[in-house]
mmCIF file of C-alpha atoms in Angstrom:
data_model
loop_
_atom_site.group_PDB
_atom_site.id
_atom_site.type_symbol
_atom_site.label_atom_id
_atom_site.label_comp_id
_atom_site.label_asym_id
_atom_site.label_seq_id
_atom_site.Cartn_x
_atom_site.Cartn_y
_atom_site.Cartn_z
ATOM 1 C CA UNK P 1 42.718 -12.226 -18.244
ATOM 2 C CA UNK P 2 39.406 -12.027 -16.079
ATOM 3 C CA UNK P 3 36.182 -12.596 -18.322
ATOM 4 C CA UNK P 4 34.171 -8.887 -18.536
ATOM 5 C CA UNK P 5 31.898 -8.427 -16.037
ATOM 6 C CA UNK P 6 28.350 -7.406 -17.627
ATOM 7 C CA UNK P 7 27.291 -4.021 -16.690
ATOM 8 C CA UNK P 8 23.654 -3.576 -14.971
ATOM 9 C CA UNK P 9 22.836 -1.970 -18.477
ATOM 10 C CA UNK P 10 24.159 -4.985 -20.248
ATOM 11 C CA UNK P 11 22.107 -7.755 -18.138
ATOM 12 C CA UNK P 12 19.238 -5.529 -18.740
ATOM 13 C CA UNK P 13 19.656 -5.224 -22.211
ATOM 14 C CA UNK P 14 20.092 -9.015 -22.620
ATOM 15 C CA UNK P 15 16.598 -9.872 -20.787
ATOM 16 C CA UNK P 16 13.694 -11.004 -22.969
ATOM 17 C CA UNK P 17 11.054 -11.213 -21.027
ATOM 18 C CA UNK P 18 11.371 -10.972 -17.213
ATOM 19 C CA UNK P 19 13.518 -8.662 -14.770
ATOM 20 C CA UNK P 20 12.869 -9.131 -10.973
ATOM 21 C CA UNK P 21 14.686 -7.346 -8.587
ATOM 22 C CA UNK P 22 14.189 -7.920 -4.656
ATOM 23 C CA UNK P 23 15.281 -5.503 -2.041
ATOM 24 C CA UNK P 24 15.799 -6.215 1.587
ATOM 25 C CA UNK P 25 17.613 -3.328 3.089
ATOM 26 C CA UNK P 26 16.157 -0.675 5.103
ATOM 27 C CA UNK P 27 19.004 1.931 3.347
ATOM 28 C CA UNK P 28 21.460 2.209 1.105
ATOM 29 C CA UNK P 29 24.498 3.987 1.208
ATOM 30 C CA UNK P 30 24.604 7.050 -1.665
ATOM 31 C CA UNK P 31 27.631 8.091 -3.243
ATOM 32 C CA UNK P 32 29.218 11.473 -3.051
ATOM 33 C CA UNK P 33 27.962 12.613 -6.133
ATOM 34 C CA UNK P 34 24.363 11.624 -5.405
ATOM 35 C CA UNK P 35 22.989 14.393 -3.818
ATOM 36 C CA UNK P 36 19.106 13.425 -4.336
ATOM 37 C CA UNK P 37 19.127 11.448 -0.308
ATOM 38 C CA UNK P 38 20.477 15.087 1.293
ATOM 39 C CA UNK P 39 17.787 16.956 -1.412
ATOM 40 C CA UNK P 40 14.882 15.157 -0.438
ATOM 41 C CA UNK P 41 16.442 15.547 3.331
ATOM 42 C CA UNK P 42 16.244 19.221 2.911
ATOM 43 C CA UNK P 43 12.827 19.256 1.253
ATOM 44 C CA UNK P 44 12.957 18.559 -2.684
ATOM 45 C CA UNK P 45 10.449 16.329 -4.476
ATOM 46 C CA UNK P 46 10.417 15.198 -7.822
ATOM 47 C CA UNK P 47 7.766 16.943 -9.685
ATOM 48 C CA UNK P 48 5.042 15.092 -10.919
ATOM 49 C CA UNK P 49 4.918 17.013 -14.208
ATOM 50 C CA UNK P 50 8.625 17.482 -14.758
ATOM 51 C CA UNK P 51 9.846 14.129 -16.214
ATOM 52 C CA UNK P 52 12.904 15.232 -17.944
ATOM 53 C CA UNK P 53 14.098 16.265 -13.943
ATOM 54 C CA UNK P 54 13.542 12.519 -12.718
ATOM 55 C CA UNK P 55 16.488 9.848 -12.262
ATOM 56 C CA UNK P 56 18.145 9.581 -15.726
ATOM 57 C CA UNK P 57 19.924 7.525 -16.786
ATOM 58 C CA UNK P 58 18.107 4.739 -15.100
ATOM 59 C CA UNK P 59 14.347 5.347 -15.874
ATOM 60 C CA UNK P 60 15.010 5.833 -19.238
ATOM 61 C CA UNK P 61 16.649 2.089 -19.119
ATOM 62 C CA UNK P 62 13.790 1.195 -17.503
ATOM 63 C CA UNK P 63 11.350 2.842 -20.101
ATOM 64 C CA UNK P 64 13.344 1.203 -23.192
ATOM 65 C CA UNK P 65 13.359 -2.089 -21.431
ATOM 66 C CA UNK P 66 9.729 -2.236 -21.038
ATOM 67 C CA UNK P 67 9.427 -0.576 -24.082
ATOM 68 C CA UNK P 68 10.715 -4.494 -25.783
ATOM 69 C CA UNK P 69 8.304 -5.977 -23.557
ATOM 70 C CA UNK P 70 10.738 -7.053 -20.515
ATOM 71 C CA UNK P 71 8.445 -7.328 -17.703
ATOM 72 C CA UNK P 72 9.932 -5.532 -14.891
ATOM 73 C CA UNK P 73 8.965 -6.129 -10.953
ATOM 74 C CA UNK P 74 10.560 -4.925 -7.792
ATOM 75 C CA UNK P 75 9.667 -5.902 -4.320
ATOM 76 C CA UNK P 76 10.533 -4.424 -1.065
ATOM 77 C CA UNK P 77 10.950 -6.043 2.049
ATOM 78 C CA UNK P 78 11.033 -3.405 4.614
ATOM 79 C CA UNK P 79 10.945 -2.730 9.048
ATOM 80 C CA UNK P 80 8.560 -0.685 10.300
ATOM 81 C CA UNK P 81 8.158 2.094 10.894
ATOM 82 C CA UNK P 82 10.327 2.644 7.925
ATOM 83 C CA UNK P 83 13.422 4.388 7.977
ATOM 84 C CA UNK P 84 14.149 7.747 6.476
ATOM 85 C CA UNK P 85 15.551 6.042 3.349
ATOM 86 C CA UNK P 86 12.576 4.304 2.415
ATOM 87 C CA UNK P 87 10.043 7.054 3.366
ATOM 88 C CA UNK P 88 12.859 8.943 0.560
ATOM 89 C CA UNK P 89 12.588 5.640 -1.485
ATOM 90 C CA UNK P 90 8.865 5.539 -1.334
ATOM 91 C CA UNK P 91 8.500 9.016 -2.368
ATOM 92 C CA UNK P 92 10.381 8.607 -5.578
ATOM 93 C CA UNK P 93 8.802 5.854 -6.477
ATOM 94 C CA UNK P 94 5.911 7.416 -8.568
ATOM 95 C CA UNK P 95 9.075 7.923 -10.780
ATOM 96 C CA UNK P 96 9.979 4.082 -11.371
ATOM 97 C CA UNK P 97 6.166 3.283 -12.030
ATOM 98 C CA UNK P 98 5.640 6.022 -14.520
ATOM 99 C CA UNK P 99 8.752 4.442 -16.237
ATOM 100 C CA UNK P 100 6.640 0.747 -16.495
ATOM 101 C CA UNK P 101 8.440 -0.975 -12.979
ATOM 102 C CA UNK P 102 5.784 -2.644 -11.119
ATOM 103 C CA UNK P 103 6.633 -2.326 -7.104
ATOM 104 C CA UNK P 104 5.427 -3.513 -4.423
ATOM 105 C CA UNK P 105 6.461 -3.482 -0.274
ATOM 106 C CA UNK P 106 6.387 -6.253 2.250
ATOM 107 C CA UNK P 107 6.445 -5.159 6.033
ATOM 108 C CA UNK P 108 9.471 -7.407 7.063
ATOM 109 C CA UNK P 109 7.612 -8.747 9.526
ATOM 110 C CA UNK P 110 5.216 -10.978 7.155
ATOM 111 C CA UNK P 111 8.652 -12.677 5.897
ATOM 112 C CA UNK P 112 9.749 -14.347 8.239
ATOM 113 C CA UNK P 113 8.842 -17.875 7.236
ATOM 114 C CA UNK P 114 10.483 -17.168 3.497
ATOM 115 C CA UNK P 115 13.256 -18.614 2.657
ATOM 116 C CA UNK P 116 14.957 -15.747 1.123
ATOM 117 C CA UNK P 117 18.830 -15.820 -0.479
ATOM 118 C CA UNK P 118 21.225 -13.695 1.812
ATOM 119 C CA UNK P 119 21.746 -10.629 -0.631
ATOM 120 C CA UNK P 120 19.941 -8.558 -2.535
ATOM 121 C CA UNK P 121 19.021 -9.856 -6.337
ATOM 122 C CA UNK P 122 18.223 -9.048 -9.720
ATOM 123 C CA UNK P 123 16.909 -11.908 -11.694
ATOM 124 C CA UNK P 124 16.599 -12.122 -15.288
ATOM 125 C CA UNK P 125 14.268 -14.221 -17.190
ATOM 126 C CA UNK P 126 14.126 -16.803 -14.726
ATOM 127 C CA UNK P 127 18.061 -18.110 -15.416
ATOM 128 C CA UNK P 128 20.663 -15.508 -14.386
ATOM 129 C CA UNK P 129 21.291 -14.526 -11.410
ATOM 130 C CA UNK P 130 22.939 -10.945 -9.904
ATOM 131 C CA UNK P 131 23.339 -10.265 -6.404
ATOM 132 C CA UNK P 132 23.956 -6.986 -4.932
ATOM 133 C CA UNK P 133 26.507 -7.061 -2.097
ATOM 134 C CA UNK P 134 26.717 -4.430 0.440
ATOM 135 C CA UNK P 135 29.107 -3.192 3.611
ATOM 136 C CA UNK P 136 27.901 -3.046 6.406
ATOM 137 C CA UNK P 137 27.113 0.491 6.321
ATOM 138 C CA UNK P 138 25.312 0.071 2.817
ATOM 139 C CA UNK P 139 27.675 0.790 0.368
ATOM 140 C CA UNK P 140 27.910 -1.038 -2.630
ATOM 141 C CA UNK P 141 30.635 -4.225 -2.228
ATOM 142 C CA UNK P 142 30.074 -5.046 -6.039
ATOM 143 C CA UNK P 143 28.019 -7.743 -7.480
ATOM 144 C CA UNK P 144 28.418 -11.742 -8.471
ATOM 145 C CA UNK P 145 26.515 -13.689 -10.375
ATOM 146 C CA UNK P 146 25.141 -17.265 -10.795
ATOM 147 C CA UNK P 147 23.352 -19.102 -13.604
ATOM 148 C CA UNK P 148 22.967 -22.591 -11.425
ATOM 149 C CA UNK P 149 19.989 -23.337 -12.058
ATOM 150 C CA UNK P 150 19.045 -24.343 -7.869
ATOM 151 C CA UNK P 151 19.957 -20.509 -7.067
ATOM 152 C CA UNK P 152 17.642 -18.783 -10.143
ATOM 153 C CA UNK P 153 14.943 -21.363 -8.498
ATOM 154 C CA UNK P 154 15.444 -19.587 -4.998
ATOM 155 C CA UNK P 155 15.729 -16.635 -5.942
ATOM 156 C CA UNK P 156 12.160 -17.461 -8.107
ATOM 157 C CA UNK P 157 10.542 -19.029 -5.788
ATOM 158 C CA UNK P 158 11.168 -15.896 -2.965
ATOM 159 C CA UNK P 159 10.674 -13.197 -4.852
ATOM 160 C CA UNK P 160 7.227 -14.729 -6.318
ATOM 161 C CA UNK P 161 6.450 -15.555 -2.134
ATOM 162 C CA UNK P 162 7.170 -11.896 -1.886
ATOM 163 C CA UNK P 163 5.158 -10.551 -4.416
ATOM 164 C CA UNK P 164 2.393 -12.529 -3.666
ATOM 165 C CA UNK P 165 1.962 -11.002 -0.126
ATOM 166 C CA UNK P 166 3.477 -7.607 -0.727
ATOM 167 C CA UNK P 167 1.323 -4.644 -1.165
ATOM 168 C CA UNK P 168 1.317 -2.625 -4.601
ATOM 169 C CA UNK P 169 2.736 0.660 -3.974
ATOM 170 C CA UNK P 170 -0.341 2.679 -4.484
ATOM 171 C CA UNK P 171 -1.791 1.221 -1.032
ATOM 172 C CA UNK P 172 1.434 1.236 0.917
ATOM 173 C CA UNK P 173 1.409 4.365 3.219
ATOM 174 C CA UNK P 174 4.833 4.880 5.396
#
């Protein structure tokens, strides 16, 4: 039998001090069931003072992970102009900050001399490894993972390149 994959929830859970994730898509495909992409098409925002209405289950992950003191950083790398999933990305975002992600965007432009892994990546605590595969048309292809120790450096060393030039998402306008 197949070892278990680890859940998101699970990796999370297990990370003691560091969670990195880096994005590199300019959208994502939403399921079915996700109707907050067509919402915000049609008009909605979150509301500022209506926290119990944001993204749950994930921000309250996100709040209880922080909460043990796992820093948490995400970085975007994204084409401009943007497209109309990030400006809907970039509008939510308040959400994932109030919640204790730190998150910051990188006009794709200024990465072009980083070496950067082919996938998207969560990285946790420096050693492990999970990459988020995609179609072509953005939905999710499921993810894999690596603990070799020459990957977790990669992934390091370009997401820390990222950060470094990326703007904090206070000063990022789209």
């Amino acid at each position: 039998m197949p070892p278990k994959v680890p859940t998101f929830a699970e990796q999370l859970a297990a990370a003691r001090s560091t969670a990195v994730h880096l994005e590199m898509r300019d959208s994502y495909s939403v399921a079915k069931e996700d109707q907050t992409f067509p919402a915000w098409q049609n008009g909605f925002r979150y509301d500022p003072a209506d926290r119990a209405s944001w993204w749950r289950p994930w921000l309250t992950l996100i709040e209880d992970t922080v909460g043990r003191g796992v820093e948490i950083r995400r970085a975007r790398i994204v084409s401009e102009p943007v497209s109309e999933y990030i400006r809907f990305e970039h509008s939510g975002t308040f959400t994932n900050i109030a919640a204790g992600e730190q998150i910051r965007w990188l006009p794709r432009r200024q990465a072009s001399d980083i070496a950067l892994p082919g996938n998207d990546f969560w990285l946790f605590d420096g050693k492990l490894v999970r990459f988020n595969h995609f179609t072509g048309n953005g939905e999710s292809a499921g993810p894999t993972f690596s603990d070799d120790p020459a990957v977790a450096r990669l992934c390091a060393t370009a997401f820390e390149t990222v950060w470094q030039r990326a703007v904090p998402h206070e000063k990022f306008a789209v």
